[in-house]
mmCIF file of C-alpha atoms in Angstrom:
data_model
loop_
_atom_site.group_PDB
_atom_site.id
_atom_site.type_symbol
_atom_site.label_atom_id
_atom_site.label_comp_id
_atom_site.label_asym_id
_atom_site.label_seq_id
_atom_site.Cartn_x
_atom_site.Cartn_y
_atom_site.Cartn_z
ATOM 1 C CA MET A 137 -75.653 84.712 -236.355
ATOM 2 C CA ASN A 138 -77.051 83.082 -233.218
ATOM 3 C CA LEU A 139 -76.410 79.340 -233.445
ATOM 4 C CA ARG A 140 -79.290 78.673 -231.053
ATOM 5 C CA LEU A 141 -81.715 80.162 -233.583
ATOM 6 C CA LEU A 142 -80.280 78.032 -236.378
ATOM 7 C CA LYS A 143 -80.620 74.888 -234.268
ATOM 8 C CA ALA A 144 -84.268 75.783 -233.593
ATOM 9 C CA PHE A 145 -84.771 76.252 -237.338
ATOM 10 C CA MET A 146 -83.184 72.894 -238.177
ATOM 11 C CA THR A 147 -85.064 70.973 -235.457
ATOM 12 C CA LEU A 148 -88.443 72.455 -236.401
ATOM 13 C CA ALA A 149 -87.757 71.637 -240.061
ATOM 14 C CA GLU A 150 -87.034 68.027 -239.052
ATOM 15 C CA LYS A 151 -90.026 67.500 -236.736
ATOM 16 C CA GLY A 152 -92.599 69.746 -238.398
ATOM 17 C CA ASN A 153 -94.290 70.403 -235.067
ATOM 18 C CA TYR A 154 -93.745 73.207 -232.557
ATOM 19 C CA ALA A 155 -94.680 71.123 -229.523
ATOM 20 C CA GLU A 156 -92.297 68.279 -230.379
ATOM 21 C CA THR A 157 -89.541 70.717 -231.288
ATOM 22 C CA ALA A 158 -89.923 72.639 -228.029
ATOM 23 C CA LEU A 159 -89.715 69.359 -226.121
ATOM 24 C CA ALA A 160 -86.589 68.280 -228.033
ATOM 25 C CA LEU A 161 -84.886 71.632 -227.390
ATOM 26 C CA ALA A 162 -86.001 71.776 -223.744
ATOM 27 C CA VAL A 163 -87.673 75.161 -224.178
ATOM 28 C CA SER A 164 -91.277 76.321 -223.884
ATOM 29 C CA GLN A 165 -93.377 76.506 -227.027
ATOM 30 C CA PRO A 166 -93.773 80.325 -226.734
ATOM 31 C CA ALA A 167 -89.982 80.640 -226.401
ATOM 32 C CA LEU A 168 -89.522 78.516 -229.541
ATOM 33 C CA THR A 169 -92.027 80.665 -231.407
ATOM 34 C CA LYS A 170 -90.064 83.789 -230.402
ATOM 35 C CA GLN A 171 -86.821 82.204 -231.641
ATOM 36 C CA ILE A 172 -88.289 81.349 -235.036
ATOM 37 C CA ASN A 173 -89.908 84.780 -235.352
ATOM 38 C CA LEU A 174 -86.598 86.459 -234.432
ATOM 39 C CA LEU A 175 -84.718 84.423 -237.027
ATOM 40 C CA GLU A 176 -87.265 85.195 -239.735
ATOM 41 C CA SER A 177 -87.162 88.882 -238.784
ATOM 42 C CA THR A 178 -83.356 88.901 -238.892
ATOM 43 C CA LEU A 179 -83.287 87.202 -242.291
ATOM 44 C CA ASN A 180 -86.315 89.156 -243.549
ATOM 45 C CA VAL A 181 -87.817 85.968 -244.977
ATOM 46 C CA ALA A 182 -90.504 83.506 -243.922
ATOM 47 C CA LEU A 183 -89.045 80.073 -243.208
ATOM 48 C CA PHE A 184 -92.209 78.136 -242.232
ATOM 49 C CA SER A 185 -95.876 77.992 -243.044
ATOM 50 C CA ARG A 186 -98.397 76.518 -240.613
ATOM 51 C CA GLY A 187 -101.406 74.496 -241.743
ATOM 52 C CA ARG A 188 -103.707 71.633 -240.853
ATOM 53 C CA HIS A 189 -100.914 69.129 -241.462
ATOM 54 C CA GLY A 190 -98.386 70.886 -239.212
ATOM 55 C CA THR A 191 -95.500 73.210 -239.879
ATOM 56 C CA THR A 192 -93.748 72.989 -243.241
ATOM 57 C CA LEU A 193 -90.824 74.765 -244.811
ATOM 58 C CA THR A 194 -91.442 77.547 -247.284
ATOM 59 C CA ALA A 195 -89.505 77.619 -250.533
ATOM 60 C CA ALA A 196 -87.061 80.010 -248.888
ATOM 61 C CA GLY A 197 -86.807 77.737 -245.857
ATOM 62 C CA LYS A 198 -85.982 74.746 -248.061
ATOM 63 C CA ARG A 199 -83.290 76.780 -249.804
ATOM 64 C CA LEU A 200 -81.707 78.013 -246.561
ATOM 65 C CA LEU A 201 -81.885 74.779 -244.530
ATOM 66 C CA PRO A 202 -78.768 73.163 -246.123
ATOM 67 C CA GLU A 203 -76.810 76.362 -245.458
ATOM 68 C CA ALA A 204 -77.901 76.365 -241.823
ATOM 69 C CA GLU A 205 -76.796 72.742 -241.528
ATOM 70 C CA LYS A 206 -73.352 73.687 -242.914
ATOM 71 C CA VAL A 207 -72.988 76.508 -240.390
ATOM 72 C CA ILE A 208 -73.928 74.253 -237.464
ATOM 73 C CA LYS A 209 -71.544 71.539 -238.670
ATOM 74 C CA GLN A 210 -68.703 74.041 -239.052
ATOM 75 C CA ALA A 211 -69.434 75.442 -235.593
ATOM 76 C CA THR A 212 -69.364 71.934 -234.125
ATOM 77 C CA VAL A 213 -66.023 71.200 -235.793
ATOM 78 C CA PHE A 214 -64.677 74.545 -234.575
ATOM 79 C CA LEU A 215 -65.700 73.826 -230.994
ATOM 80 C CA GLN A 216 -64.099 70.372 -231.193
ATOM 81 C CA HIS A 217 -60.837 71.892 -232.424
ATOM 82 C CA ALA A 218 -61.034 74.593 -229.762
ATOM 83 C CA ALA A 219 -61.409 71.931 -227.074
ATOM 84 C CA GLN A 220 -58.347 70.113 -228.413
ATOM 85 C CA VAL A 221 -56.328 73.325 -228.510
ATOM 86 C CA ALA A 222 -57.402 74.184 -224.961
ATOM 87 C CA LYS A 223 -56.045 70.883 -223.632
ATOM 88 C CA GLY A 224 -52.926 70.941 -225.840
ATOM 89 C CA GLY A 225 -54.062 68.256 -228.269
ATOM 90 C CA GLU A 226 -53.664 70.563 -231.263
ATOM 91 C CA GLY A 227 -51.295 73.408 -231.993
ATOM 92 C CA LEU A 228 -47.719 74.162 -232.970
ATOM 93 C CA ILE A 229 -44.544 74.136 -230.904
ATOM 94 C CA ALA A 230 -41.050 75.030 -232.055
ATOM 95 C CA VAL A 231 -38.226 73.208 -230.280
ATOM 96 C CA GLY A 232 -34.558 74.118 -230.241
ATOM 97 C CA PHE A 233 -31.677 71.737 -229.559
ATOM 98 C CA GLY A 234 -27.900 71.845 -229.456
ATOM 99 C CA LEU A 235 -24.883 69.598 -229.744
ATOM 100 C CA SER A 236 -25.402 67.751 -226.476
ATOM 101 C CA SER A 237 -29.055 66.972 -227.297
ATOM 102 C CA PHE A 238 -28.279 66.026 -230.905
ATOM 103 C CA TYR A 239 -29.496 62.482 -230.294
ATOM 104 C CA PHE A 240 -31.889 62.997 -227.369
ATOM 105 C CA ALA A 241 -34.130 65.796 -228.700
ATOM 106 C CA PRO A 242 -35.318 64.038 -231.901
ATOM 107 C CA ARG A 243 -36.292 60.982 -229.832
ATOM 108 C CA CYS A 244 -38.452 63.210 -227.621
ATOM 109 C CA ILE A 245 -40.085 64.745 -230.712
ATOM 110 C CA ALA A 246 -40.942 61.312 -232.106
ATOM 111 C CA GLN A 247 -42.444 60.217 -228.781
ATOM 112 C CA PHE A 248 -44.501 63.416 -228.507
ATOM 113 C CA ARG A 249 -45.853 63.118 -232.052
ATOM 114 C CA ASN A 250 -47.054 59.597 -231.312
ATOM 115 C CA ARG A 251 -48.829 60.830 -228.197
ATOM 116 C CA TYR A 252 -50.174 64.112 -229.666
ATOM 117 C CA PRO A 253 -50.554 63.663 -233.444
ATOM 118 C CA GLY A 254 -52.576 66.878 -233.707
ATOM 119 C CA VAL A 255 -49.630 69.053 -232.638
ATOM 120 C CA ASP A 256 -47.149 70.128 -235.311
ATOM 121 C CA VAL A 257 -43.577 70.178 -233.976
ATOM 122 C CA SER A 258 -40.574 71.825 -235.604
ATOM 123 C CA LEU A 259 -36.990 71.186 -234.515
ATOM 124 C CA GLU A 260 -34.061 73.539 -235.106
ATOM 125 C CA ASP A 261 -30.369 73.158 -234.293
ATOM 126 C CA LEU A 262 -29.305 76.303 -232.400
ATOM 127 C CA PRO A 263 -26.706 77.350 -229.803
ATOM 128 C CA SER A 264 -27.995 77.549 -226.230
ATOM 129 C CA ASP A 265 -27.696 81.345 -225.938
ATOM 130 C CA GLN A 266 -29.686 81.869 -229.132
ATOM 131 C CA GLN A 267 -32.331 79.438 -227.923
ATOM 132 C CA CYS A 268 -32.711 81.387 -224.681
ATOM 133 C CA GLU A 269 -33.270 84.615 -226.625
ATOM 134 C CA MET A 270 -35.840 82.962 -228.901
ATOM 135 C CA LEU A 271 -37.702 81.443 -225.953
ATOM 136 C CA GLN A 272 -38.314 84.922 -224.546
ATOM 137 C CA SER A 273 -39.543 86.243 -227.901
ATOM 138 C CA ALA A 274 -41.842 83.192 -228.358
ATOM 139 C CA ASP A 275 -39.989 82.128 -231.516
ATOM 140 C CA LEU A 276 -39.288 78.896 -229.629
ATOM 141 C CA GLN A 277 -41.527 77.233 -227.075
ATOM 142 C CA VAL A 278 -38.999 74.733 -225.677
ATOM 143 C CA GLY A 279 -35.212 74.583 -225.798
ATOM 144 C CA PHE A 280 -32.756 71.798 -225.006
ATOM 145 C CA VAL A 281 -29.964 73.885 -223.494
ATOM 146 C CA ARG A 282 -27.267 74.032 -220.852
ATOM 147 C CA VAL A 283 -28.927 74.424 -217.475
ATOM 148 C CA PRO A 284 -29.705 76.080 -215.207
ATOM 149 C CA ALA A 285 -31.187 78.713 -217.503
ATOM 150 C CA GLN A 286 -31.187 82.320 -216.367
ATOM 151 C CA ALA A 287 -34.372 84.127 -215.303
ATOM 152 C CA PRO A 288 -36.992 84.755 -216.523
ATOM 153 C CA LEU A 289 -36.655 81.278 -218.050
ATOM 154 C CA GLU A 290 -37.308 78.123 -216.088
ATOM 155 C CA SER A 291 -35.421 74.883 -216.700
ATOM 156 C CA HIS A 292 -35.325 71.237 -215.735
ATOM 157 C CA ARG A 293 -32.153 69.143 -215.664
ATOM 158 C CA LEU A 294 -32.162 65.995 -217.816
ATOM 159 C CA PHE A 295 -28.652 64.592 -218.048
ATOM 160 C CA GLU A 296 -24.951 65.360 -217.809
ATOM 161 C CA ASP A 297 -22.644 65.687 -220.794
ATOM 162 C CA ARG A 298 -18.857 65.797 -220.758
ATOM 163 C CA LEU A 299 -15.888 66.490 -222.973
ATOM 164 C CA VAL A 300 -13.963 63.689 -224.648
ATOM 165 C CA LEU A 301 -10.958 63.836 -226.928
ATOM 166 C CA VAL A 302 -11.518 62.212 -230.325
ATOM 167 C CA THR A 303 -8.508 61.103 -232.329
ATOM 168 C CA PRO A 304 -7.951 59.286 -235.629
ATOM 169 C CA GLU A 305 -6.372 56.230 -233.987
ATOM 170 C CA ASN A 306 -5.859 54.493 -230.685
ATOM 171 C CA SER A 307 -2.347 55.084 -229.413
ATOM 172 C CA ARG A 308 -0.387 55.625 -226.220
ATOM 173 C CA ARG A 309 -0.319 59.402 -226.693
ATOM 174 C CA ASP A 310 -1.768 61.484 -223.884
ATOM 175 C CA VAL A 311 -3.860 64.622 -224.394
ATOM 176 C CA GLN A 312 -0.926 67.016 -224.609
ATOM 177 C CA GLU A 313 0.909 64.789 -227.082
ATOM 178 C CA TRP A 314 -2.151 64.711 -229.357
ATOM 179 C CA LEU A 315 -2.501 68.492 -229.137
ATOM 180 C CA ASN A 316 1.157 68.823 -230.108
ATOM 181 C CA ALA A 317 0.877 66.351 -232.966
ATOM 182 C CA LEU A 318 -2.263 67.591 -234.756
ATOM 183 C CA PRO A 319 -4.369 70.773 -234.992
ATOM 184 C CA LEU A 320 -7.286 71.120 -232.593
ATOM 185 C CA LEU A 321 -10.480 71.254 -234.649
ATOM 186 C CA ARG A 322 -13.118 73.647 -233.302
ATOM 187 C CA LEU A 323 -16.451 75.090 -234.350
ATOM 188 C CA TYR A 324 -16.639 78.712 -235.431
ATOM 189 C CA HIS A 325 -17.491 80.758 -232.350
ATOM 190 C CA PRO A 326 -21.044 81.838 -233.355
ATOM 191 C CA ARG A 327 -21.984 78.182 -233.799
ATOM 192 C CA GLY A 328 -20.114 76.650 -230.867
ATOM 193 C CA ARG A 329 -19.933 79.416 -228.273
ATOM 194 C CA GLY A 330 -20.865 77.188 -225.327
ATOM 195 C CA LEU A 331 -18.676 74.267 -226.403
ATOM 196 C CA ASN A 332 -15.712 76.545 -227.118
ATOM 197 C CA ALA A 333 -16.024 78.115 -223.682
ATOM 198 C CA GLN A 334 -16.025 74.635 -222.134
ATOM 199 C CA ILE A 335 -12.945 73.660 -224.152
ATOM 200 C CA ASP A 336 -11.084 76.824 -223.135
ATOM 201 C CA GLN A 337 -11.896 76.207 -219.488
ATOM 202 C CA PHE A 338 -10.642 72.619 -219.744
ATOM 203 C CA LEU A 339 -7.400 73.652 -221.478
ATOM 204 C CA GLN A 340 -6.715 76.460 -218.996
ATOM 205 C CA GLN A 341 -7.380 74.372 -215.877
ATOM 206 C CA ASN A 342 -5.045 71.651 -217.119
ATOM 207 C CA ALA A 343 -2.437 74.040 -218.602
ATOM 208 C CA PHE A 344 -2.601 72.299 -221.978
ATOM 209 C CA ALA A 345 -0.865 74.055 -224.867
ATOM 210 C CA ILE A 346 -2.214 73.959 -228.435
ATOM 211 C CA SER A 347 0.070 73.820 -231.436
ATOM 212 C CA THR A 348 -2.479 74.986 -234.018
ATOM 213 C CA THR A 349 -6.258 75.236 -234.369
ATOM 214 C CA GLN A 350 -8.611 74.943 -237.299
ATOM 215 C CA GLN A 351 -12.199 76.220 -237.246
ATOM 216 C CA VAL A 352 -15.004 74.494 -239.139
ATOM 217 C CA GLU A 353 -18.749 74.932 -239.656
ATOM 218 C CA ASP A 354 -20.249 71.835 -238.045
ATOM 219 C CA ILE A 355 -19.657 68.690 -235.998
ATOM 220 C CA GLN A 356 -20.014 66.386 -239.005
ATOM 221 C CA THR A 357 -17.063 68.122 -240.681
ATOM 222 C CA ILE A 358 -14.993 67.869 -237.512
ATOM 223 C CA VAL A 359 -15.637 64.119 -237.300
ATOM 224 C CA ALA A 360 -14.745 63.643 -240.971
ATOM 225 C CA LEU A 361 -11.480 65.568 -240.570
ATOM 226 C CA VAL A 362 -10.528 63.586 -237.468
ATOM 227 C CA LEU A 363 -11.171 60.306 -239.316
ATOM 228 C CA ALA A 364 -8.974 61.574 -242.155
ATOM 229 C CA GLY A 365 -6.127 62.190 -239.687
ATOM 230 C CA ILE A 366 -6.182 65.970 -240.193
ATOM 231 C CA GLY A 367 -6.777 66.895 -236.567
ATOM 232 C CA VAL A 368 -8.175 66.011 -233.141
ATOM 233 C CA ALA A 369 -11.188 67.465 -231.363
ATOM 234 C CA LEU A 370 -12.718 67.979 -227.949
ATOM 235 C CA LEU A 371 -16.393 67.101 -228.340
ATOM 236 C CA PRO A 372 -19.427 66.344 -226.192
ATOM 237 C CA GLN A 373 -19.578 62.656 -225.369
ATOM 238 C CA SER A 374 -23.245 62.557 -226.441
ATOM 239 C CA VAL A 375 -22.291 63.475 -230.022
ATOM 240 C CA VAL A 376 -19.743 60.654 -230.234
ATOM 241 C CA HIS A 377 -22.533 58.087 -229.787
ATOM 242 C CA ILE A 378 -23.672 58.747 -233.363
ATOM 243 C CA ALA A 379 -20.182 59.039 -234.853
ATOM 244 C CA PRO A 380 -19.056 56.481 -237.486
ATOM 245 C CA PRO A 381 -16.734 53.571 -236.636
ATOM 246 C CA GLY A 382 -13.025 54.274 -236.563
ATOM 247 C CA LEU A 383 -13.182 57.288 -234.307
ATOM 248 C CA HIS A 384 -11.140 56.801 -231.137
ATOM 249 C CA VAL A 385 -12.578 58.367 -227.984
ATOM 250 C CA MET A 386 -10.393 59.256 -225.010
ATOM 251 C CA ALA A 387 -12.101 59.894 -221.650
ATOM 252 C CA LEU A 388 -11.083 63.046 -219.779
ATOM 253 C CA THR A 389 -11.092 63.935 -216.103
ATOM 254 C CA GLY A 390 -11.255 67.140 -214.102
ATOM 255 C CA GLU A 391 -13.753 69.741 -212.951
ATOM 256 C CA ALA A 392 -14.093 71.418 -216.351
ATOM 257 C CA VAL A 393 -15.131 68.391 -218.399
ATOM 258 C CA GLN A 394 -18.833 68.135 -217.517
ATOM 259 C CA TRP A 395 -21.972 70.284 -217.770
ATOM 260 C CA GLN A 396 -25.725 69.847 -217.332
ATOM 261 C CA ILE A 397 -28.275 69.611 -220.148
ATOM 262 C CA GLY A 398 -31.994 70.118 -219.745
ATOM 263 C CA ILE A 399 -35.089 71.758 -221.149
ATOM 264 C CA ALA A 400 -35.926 75.443 -220.756
ATOM 265 C CA TRP A 401 -39.061 77.502 -221.366
ATOM 266 C CA ASP A 402 -40.565 80.892 -220.596
ATOM 267 C CA PRO A 403 -43.239 80.459 -217.894
ATOM 268 C CA ARG A 404 -44.662 83.915 -218.625
ATOM 269 C CA ILE A 405 -46.108 82.570 -221.879
ATOM 270 C CA ASN A 406 -49.155 80.301 -221.583
ATOM 271 C CA ASP A 407 -49.017 77.298 -223.920
ATOM 272 C CA THR A 408 -50.749 74.033 -223.048
ATOM 273 C CA ALA A 409 -49.179 72.050 -225.910
ATOM 274 C CA ARG A 410 -45.739 73.145 -224.712
ATOM 275 C CA ASP A 411 -46.601 72.204 -221.139
ATOM 276 C CA ASN A 412 -47.649 68.737 -222.327
ATOM 277 C CA PHE A 413 -44.293 68.358 -224.089
ATOM 278 C CA ILE A 414 -42.385 69.429 -220.979
ATOM 279 C CA ALA A 415 -44.351 67.040 -218.792
ATOM 280 C CA MET A 416 -43.645 64.153 -221.168
ATOM 281 C CA VAL A 417 -39.902 64.878 -221.256
ATOM 282 C CA LYS A 418 -39.754 65.128 -217.469
ATOM 283 C CA GLN A 419 -41.456 61.762 -217.145
ATOM 284 C CA GLY A 420 -38.814 60.222 -219.369
#
């Protein structure tokens, strides 16, 4: 259905005069007459009758006018939503984050929701390599990952994270003495592939020996076990910021203790809402 014809129908019904309606619609009176005739022909029903007192709606016209008004209103709402979607004010973006962005990513989501309340945002805890795969399949729009990301993804550096040793108490023991005294708690490899690789690099470069290891499902369990005196752990410093009191943190040095965290996305996929999110994060 041509919305222009419906608008002509509604305006003529309101004004009851072809000349005034043509003026209001900025068309010639013959053009308006053609529009009304075309609409009546399309619907196969007479909408108006013309008499000495002007143009009035027929019974059919009166019945169809409210429906035409609904269609025009729905079209107006649709166009408003489309305009918002086009400029990224409405939509849906899925965001991935990892251990190092455990605290940072949710803050960015909260800030974005305040700025763009019409965009629904989901947040999922995923390893960096899985995020990079999902970005290319459009299952994620943005990922907080280790950077730089490999092509075809693009990335932007945000901050540096580094390994720290967390222990159940503050003592004079050095790293090797702690590793001899208690098991090293680590994430299962599918969950902590990037962190485990960083830990292995640190241990190898410093020639640290491990007495025993114990693998667990998540960081929260590692922290709880360390607090209980069951083991020690090498964790990202950013995670320790949200750890409970009583956890002792030992700073580490060396080339293998730090890495870069940033946001990554697939530039081949057009998404204005995602671009707005990236721009906001870059601005800080």
